[in-house]
CSV table of C-alpha atoms in Angstrom, one decimal:
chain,number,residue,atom,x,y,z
A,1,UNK,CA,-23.5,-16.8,-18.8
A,2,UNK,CA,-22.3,-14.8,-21.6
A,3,UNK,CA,-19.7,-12.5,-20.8
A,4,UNK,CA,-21.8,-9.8,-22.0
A,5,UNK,CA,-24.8,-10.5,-19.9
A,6,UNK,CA,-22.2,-10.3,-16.7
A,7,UNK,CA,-23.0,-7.6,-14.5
A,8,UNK,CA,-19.7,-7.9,-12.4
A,9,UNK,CA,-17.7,-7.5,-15.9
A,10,UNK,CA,-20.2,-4.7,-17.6
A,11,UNK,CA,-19.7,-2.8,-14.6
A,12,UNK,CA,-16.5,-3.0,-14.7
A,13,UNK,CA,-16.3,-2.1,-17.9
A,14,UNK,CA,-18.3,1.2,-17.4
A,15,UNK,CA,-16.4,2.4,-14.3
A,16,UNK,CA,-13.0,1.8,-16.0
A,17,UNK,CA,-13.9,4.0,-18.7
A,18,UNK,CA,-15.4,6.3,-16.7
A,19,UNK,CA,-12.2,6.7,-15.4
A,20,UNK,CA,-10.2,6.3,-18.4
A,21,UNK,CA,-12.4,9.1,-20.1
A,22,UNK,CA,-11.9,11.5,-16.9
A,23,UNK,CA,-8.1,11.4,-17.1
A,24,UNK,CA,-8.4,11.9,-21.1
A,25,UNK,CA,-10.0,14.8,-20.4
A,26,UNK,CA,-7.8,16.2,-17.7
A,27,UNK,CA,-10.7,16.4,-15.6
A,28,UNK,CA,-10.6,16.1,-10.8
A,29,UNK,CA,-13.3,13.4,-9.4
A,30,UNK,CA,-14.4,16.9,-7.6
A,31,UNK,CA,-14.9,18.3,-11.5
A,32,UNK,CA,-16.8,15.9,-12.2
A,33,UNK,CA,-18.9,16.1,-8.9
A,34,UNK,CA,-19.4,19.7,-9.5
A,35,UNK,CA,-20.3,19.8,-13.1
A,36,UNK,CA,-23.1,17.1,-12.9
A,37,UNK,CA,-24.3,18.4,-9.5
A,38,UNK,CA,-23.4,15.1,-7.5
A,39,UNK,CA,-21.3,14.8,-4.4
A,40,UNK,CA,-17.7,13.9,-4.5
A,41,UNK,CA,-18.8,10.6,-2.5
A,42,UNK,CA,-20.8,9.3,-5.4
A,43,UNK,CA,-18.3,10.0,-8.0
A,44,UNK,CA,-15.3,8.2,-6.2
A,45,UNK,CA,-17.7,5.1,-5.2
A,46,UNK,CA,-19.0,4.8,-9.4
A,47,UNK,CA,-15.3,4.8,-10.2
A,48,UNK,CA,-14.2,2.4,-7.2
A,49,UNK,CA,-17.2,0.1,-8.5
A,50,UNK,CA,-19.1,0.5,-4.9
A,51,UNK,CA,-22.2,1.2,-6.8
A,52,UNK,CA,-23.8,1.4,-10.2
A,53,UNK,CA,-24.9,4.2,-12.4
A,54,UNK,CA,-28.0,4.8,-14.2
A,55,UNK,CA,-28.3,4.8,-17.8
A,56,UNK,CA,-29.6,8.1,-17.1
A,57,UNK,CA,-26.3,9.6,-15.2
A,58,UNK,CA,-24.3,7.6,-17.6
A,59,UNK,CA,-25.5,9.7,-20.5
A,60,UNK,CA,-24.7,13.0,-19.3
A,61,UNK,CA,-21.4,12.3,-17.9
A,62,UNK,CA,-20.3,10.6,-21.3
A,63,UNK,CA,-21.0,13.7,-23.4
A,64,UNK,CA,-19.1,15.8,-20.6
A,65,UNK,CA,-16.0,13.8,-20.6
A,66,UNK,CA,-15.9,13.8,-24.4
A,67,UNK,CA,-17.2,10.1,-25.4
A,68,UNK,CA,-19.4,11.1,-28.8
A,69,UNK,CA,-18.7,7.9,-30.5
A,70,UNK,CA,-22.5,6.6,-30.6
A,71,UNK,CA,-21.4,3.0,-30.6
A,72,UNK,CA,-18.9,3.3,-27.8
A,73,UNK,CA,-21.8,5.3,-25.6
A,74,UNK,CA,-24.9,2.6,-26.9
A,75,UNK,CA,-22.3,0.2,-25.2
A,76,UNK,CA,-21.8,1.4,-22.0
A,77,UNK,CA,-25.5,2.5,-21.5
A,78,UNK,CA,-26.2,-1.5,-22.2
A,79,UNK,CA,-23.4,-2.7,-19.9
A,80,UNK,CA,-25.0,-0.2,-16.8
A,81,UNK,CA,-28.4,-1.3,-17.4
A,82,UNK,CA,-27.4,-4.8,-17.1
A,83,UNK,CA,-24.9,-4.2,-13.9
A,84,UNK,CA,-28.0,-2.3,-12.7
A,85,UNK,CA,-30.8,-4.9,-12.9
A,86,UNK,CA,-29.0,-7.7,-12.3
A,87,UNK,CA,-26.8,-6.6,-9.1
A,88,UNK,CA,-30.0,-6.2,-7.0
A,89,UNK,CA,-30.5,-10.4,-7.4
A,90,UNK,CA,-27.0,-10.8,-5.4
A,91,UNK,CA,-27.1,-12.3,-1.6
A,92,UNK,CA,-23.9,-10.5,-1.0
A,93,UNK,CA,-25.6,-7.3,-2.0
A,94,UNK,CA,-28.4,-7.4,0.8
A,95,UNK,CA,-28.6,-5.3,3.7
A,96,UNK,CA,-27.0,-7.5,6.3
A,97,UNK,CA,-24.1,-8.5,4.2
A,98,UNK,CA,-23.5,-5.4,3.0
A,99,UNK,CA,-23.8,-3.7,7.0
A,100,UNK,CA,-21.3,-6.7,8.0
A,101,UNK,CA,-18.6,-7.1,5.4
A,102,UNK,CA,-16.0,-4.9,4.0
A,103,UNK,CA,-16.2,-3.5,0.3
A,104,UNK,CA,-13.3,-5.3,-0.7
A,105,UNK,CA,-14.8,-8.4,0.2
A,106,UNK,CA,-17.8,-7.9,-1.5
A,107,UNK,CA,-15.9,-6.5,-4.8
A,108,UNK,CA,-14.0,-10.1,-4.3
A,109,UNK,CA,-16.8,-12.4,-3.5
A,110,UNK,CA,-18.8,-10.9,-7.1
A,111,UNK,CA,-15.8,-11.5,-8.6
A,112,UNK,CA,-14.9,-15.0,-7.7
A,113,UNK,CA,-18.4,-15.5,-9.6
A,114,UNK,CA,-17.1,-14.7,-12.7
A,115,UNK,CA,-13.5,-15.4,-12.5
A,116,UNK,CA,-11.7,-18.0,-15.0
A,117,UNK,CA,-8.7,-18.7,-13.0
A,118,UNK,CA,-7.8,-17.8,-9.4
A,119,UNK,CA,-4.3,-17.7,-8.2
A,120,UNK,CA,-4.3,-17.7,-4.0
A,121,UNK,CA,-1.2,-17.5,-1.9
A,122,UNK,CA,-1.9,-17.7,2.0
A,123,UNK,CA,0.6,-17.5,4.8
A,124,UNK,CA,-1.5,-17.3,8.0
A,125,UNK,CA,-4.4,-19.7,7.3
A,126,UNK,CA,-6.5,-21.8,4.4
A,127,UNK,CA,-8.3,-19.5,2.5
A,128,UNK,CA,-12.1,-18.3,2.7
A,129,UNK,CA,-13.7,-20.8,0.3
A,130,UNK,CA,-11.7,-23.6,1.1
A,131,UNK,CA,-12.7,-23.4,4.8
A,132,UNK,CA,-14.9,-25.7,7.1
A,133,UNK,CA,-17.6,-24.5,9.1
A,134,UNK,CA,-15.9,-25.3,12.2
A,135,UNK,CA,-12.4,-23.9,11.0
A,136,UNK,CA,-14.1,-20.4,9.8
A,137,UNK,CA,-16.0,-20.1,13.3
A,138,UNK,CA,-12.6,-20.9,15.2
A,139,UNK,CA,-10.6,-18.6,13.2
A,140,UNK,CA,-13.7,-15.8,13.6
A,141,UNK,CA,-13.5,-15.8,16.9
A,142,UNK,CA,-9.8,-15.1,17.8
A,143,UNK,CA,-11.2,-11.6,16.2
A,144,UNK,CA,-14.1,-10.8,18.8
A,145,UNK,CA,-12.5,-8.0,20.3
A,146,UNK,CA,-12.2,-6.4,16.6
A,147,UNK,CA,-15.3,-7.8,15.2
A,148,UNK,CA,-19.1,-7.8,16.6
A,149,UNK,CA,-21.3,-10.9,16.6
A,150,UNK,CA,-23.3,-9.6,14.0
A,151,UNK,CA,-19.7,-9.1,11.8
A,152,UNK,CA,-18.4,-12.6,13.0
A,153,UNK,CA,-21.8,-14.9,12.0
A,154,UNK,CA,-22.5,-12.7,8.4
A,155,UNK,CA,-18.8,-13.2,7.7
A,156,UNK,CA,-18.7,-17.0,8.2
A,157,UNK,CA,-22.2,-17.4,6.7
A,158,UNK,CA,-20.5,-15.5,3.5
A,159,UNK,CA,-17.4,-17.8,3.5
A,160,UNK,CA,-20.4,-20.6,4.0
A,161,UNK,CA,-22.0,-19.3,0.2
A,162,UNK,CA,-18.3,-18.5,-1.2
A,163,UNK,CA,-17.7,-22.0,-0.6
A,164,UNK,CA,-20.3,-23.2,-2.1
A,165,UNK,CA,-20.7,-21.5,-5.2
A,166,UNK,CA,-17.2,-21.1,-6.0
A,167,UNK,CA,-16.3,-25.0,-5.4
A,168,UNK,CA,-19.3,-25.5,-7.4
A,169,UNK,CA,-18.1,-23.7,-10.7
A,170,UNK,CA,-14.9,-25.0,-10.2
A,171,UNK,CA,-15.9,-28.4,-10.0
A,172,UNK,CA,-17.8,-27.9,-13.4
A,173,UNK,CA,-14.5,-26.5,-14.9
A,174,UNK,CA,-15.8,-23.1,-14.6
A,175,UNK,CA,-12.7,-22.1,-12.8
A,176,UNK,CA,-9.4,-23.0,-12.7
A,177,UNK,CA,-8.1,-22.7,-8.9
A,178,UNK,CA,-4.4,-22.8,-8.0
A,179,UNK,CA,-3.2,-22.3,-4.2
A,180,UNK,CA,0.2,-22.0,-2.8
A,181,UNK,CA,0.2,-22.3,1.1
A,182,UNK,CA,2.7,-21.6,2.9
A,183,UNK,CA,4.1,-24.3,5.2
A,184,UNK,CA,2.6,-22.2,8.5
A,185,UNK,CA,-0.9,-22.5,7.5
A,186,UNK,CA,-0.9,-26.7,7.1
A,187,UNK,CA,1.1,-26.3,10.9
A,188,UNK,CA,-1.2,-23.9,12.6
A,189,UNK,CA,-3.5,-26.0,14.6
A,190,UNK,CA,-6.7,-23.3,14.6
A,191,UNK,CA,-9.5,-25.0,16.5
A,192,UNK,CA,-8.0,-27.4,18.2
A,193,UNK,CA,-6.6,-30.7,16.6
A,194,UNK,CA,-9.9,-32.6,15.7
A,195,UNK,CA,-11.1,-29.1,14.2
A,196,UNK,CA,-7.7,-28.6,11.5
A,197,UNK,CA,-7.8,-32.3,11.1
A,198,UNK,CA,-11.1,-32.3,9.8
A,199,UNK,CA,-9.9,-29.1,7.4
A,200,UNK,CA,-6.7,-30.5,6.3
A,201,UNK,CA,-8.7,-33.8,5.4
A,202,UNK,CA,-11.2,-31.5,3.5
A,203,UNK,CA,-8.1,-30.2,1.4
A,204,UNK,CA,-6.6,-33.5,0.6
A,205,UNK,CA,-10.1,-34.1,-0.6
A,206,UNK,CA,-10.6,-31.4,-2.6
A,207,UNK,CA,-6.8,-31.9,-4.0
A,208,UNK,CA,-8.0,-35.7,-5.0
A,209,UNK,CA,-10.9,-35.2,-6.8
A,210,UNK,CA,-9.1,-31.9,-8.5
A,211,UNK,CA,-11.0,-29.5,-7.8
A,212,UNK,CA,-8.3,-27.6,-6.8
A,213,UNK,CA,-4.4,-27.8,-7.1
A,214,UNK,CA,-2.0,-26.9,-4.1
A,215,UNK,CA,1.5,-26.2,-3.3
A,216,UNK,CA,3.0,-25.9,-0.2
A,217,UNK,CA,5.9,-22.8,0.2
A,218,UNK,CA,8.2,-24.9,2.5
A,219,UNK,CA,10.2,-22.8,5.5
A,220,UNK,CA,13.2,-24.6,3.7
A,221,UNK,CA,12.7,-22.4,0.4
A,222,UNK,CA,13.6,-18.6,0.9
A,223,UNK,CA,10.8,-17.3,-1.5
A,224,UNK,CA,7.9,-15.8,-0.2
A,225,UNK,CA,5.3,-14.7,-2.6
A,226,UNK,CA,4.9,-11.3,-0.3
A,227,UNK,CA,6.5,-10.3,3.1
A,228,UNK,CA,2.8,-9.6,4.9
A,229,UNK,CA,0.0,-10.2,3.3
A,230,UNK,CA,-2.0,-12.8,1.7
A,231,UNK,CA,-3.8,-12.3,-1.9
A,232,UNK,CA,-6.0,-13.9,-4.6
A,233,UNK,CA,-5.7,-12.6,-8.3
A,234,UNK,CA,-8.4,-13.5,-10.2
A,235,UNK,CA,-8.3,-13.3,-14.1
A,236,UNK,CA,-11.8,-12.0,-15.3
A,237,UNK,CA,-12.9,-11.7,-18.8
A,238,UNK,CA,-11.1,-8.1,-19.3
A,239,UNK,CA,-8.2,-8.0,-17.5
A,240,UNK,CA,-7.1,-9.1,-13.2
A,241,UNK,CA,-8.3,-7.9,-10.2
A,242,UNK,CA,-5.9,-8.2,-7.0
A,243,UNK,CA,-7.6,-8.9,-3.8
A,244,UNK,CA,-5.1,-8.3,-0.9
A,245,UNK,CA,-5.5,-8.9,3.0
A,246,UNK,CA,-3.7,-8.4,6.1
A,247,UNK,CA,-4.9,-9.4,9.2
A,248,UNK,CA,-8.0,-7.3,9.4
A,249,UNK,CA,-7.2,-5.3,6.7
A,250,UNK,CA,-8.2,-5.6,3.1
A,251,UNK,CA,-8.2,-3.6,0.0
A,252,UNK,CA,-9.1,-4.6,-4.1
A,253,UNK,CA,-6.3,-3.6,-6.4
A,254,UNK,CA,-6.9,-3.1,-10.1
A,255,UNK,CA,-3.9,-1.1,-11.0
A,256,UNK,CA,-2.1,-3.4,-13.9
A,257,UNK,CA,1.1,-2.6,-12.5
A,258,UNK,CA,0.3,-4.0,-9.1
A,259,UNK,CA,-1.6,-7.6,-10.6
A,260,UNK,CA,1.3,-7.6,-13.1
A,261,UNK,CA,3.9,-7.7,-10.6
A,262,UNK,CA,2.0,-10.3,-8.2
A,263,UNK,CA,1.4,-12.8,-11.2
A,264,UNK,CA,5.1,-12.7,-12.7
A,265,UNK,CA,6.2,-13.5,-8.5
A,266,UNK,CA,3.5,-16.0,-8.0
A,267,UNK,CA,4.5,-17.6,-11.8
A,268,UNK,CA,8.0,-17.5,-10.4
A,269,UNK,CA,7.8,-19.2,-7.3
A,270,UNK,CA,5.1,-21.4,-8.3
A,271,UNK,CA,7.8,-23.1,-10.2
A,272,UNK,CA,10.2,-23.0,-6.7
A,273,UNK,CA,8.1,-24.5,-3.7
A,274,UNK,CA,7.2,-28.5,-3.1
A,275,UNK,CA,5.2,-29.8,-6.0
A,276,UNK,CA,1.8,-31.2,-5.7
A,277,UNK,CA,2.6,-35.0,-4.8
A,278,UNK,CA,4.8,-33.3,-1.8
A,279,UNK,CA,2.3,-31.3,-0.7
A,280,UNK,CA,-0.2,-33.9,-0.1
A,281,UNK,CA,2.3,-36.0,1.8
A,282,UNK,CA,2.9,-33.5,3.8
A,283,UNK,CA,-0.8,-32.9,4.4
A,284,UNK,CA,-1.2,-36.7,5.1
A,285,UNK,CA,1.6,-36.4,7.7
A,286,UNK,CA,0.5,-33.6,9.4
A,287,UNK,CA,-3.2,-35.4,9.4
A,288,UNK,CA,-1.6,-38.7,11.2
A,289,UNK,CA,0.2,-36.7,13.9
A,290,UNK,CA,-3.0,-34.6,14.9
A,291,UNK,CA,-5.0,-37.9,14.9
A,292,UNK,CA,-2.4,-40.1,16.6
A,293,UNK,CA,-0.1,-37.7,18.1
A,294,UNK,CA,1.9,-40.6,19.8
């Protein structure tokens, strides 16, 4: 798909200069709100990319926040009518997905459609796409006193469709995906032994056929990626987007100082932690002692 025709990157496109126009012009979300007679809520979600806005709103706004050029606004009225039209057709966007998974994850899931390169650093467990079934359902459930059935099935159902559609683009060369692990998450035995088996055998597979490339962060190596929290950055067409979770907790980052400084420490100790030959032999070990642990 052209990078045109994207709705993920025209939206962005439009918020960001929504936002870049609003600060020009020295203008509050709450002048905004007032001035074009809209609540404060649907300002802040346009600009946090929670929903789209019309051609129609779009016009308006542009002339109050200054944007004459008729080039730059033909342009941005193109790029909502496609983010428009087009977001509707999304599975992550339906009623039951949307009730059942967090913003962030949805911002991350349309983005891992049209990212080029994905750089993932984990420290508590595999990541969302590269899960099994079995391994997403035992690691949902350690959260039912947080999480309702309803929130436990859509969210491994969703990891179900990232999988799929993400391993499928990068497969085709769509995507480049690079993931550092740290040594925990190819120790922690969620599920059971014959459960991680089964996932550690479906990421030696994955790393075989080349689908995807991982390192391992070894508790040897004093140089964690973050203290707390795990994170994907994704490079889009225009620019990164930072999607970064703790335990329950997530949030989408788009600040350039904040991707910046997580892809110069990921670069960094990329270079620092067991290469990917070692990484697989440590995944083969780990594999033999869970399926003949004498």
């Amino acid at each position: 798909m052209p990078e045109g025709d994207s709705p993920t990157v025209a939206r962005r496109r439009v918020r960001l200069a929504i936002r870049v126009a609003r600060e020009q012009a020295d203008l509050t979300q709450a002048q905004v709100a007032e001035e074009m007679e809209w609540s404060l809520s649907k300002v802040i979600r346009i600009e946090n990319g929670d929903v789209s806005i019309s051609p129609n709103d779009l016009r308006p706004l542009l002339s109050y926040l200054g944007v004459k050029d008729k080039s730059a606004v033909a342009a941005l009225v193109a790029d909502a009518r496609i983010a428009r039209t087009r977001q509707r057709q999304a599975w992550f966007q339906t009623p039951e997905f949307r009730e059942n998974l967090t913003d962030a994850t949805r911002k991350l899931i349309e983005y891992e459609h049209e990212a080029s390169r994905i750089k993932s650093y984990a420290i508590y467990y595999v990541p969302g796409p590269l899960q099994t079934p079995d391994y997403a359902k035992a690691l949902m459930t350690r959260f039912e006193e947080e999480l309702t059935p309803d929130q436990i099935s859509r969210r491994i159902e969703a990891r179900k469709l990232r999988r799929e559609s993400l391993l499928s683009r990068a497969e085709s060369g769509e995507v480049t995906i690079l993931v550092m692990l740290d040594e925990s998450v190819l120790r922690r035995t969620i599920g059971g032994p014959t459960i991680f088996a089964a996932q550690l055998r479906e990421l030696r597979e994955l790393i075989a056929k080349g689908t995807i490339t991982v390192r391992m962060v070894p508790f040897s190596l004093d140089a964690a990626v973050t203290n707390n929290a795990s994170f994907d950055l994704l490079t889009l067409g225009e620019g990164e987007v930072l999607y970064r979770e703790t335990g329950l907790g997530d949030e989408m980052l788009e600040d350039r100082d904040a991707t910046g400084k997580h892809r110069a420490r990921y670069a960094r100790v990329w270079e620092e932690v067991a290469d990917e030959a070692t990484t697989l032999a440590f995944i083969d070990r780990q594999i033999g002692l869970l399926e003949n642990p004498a």
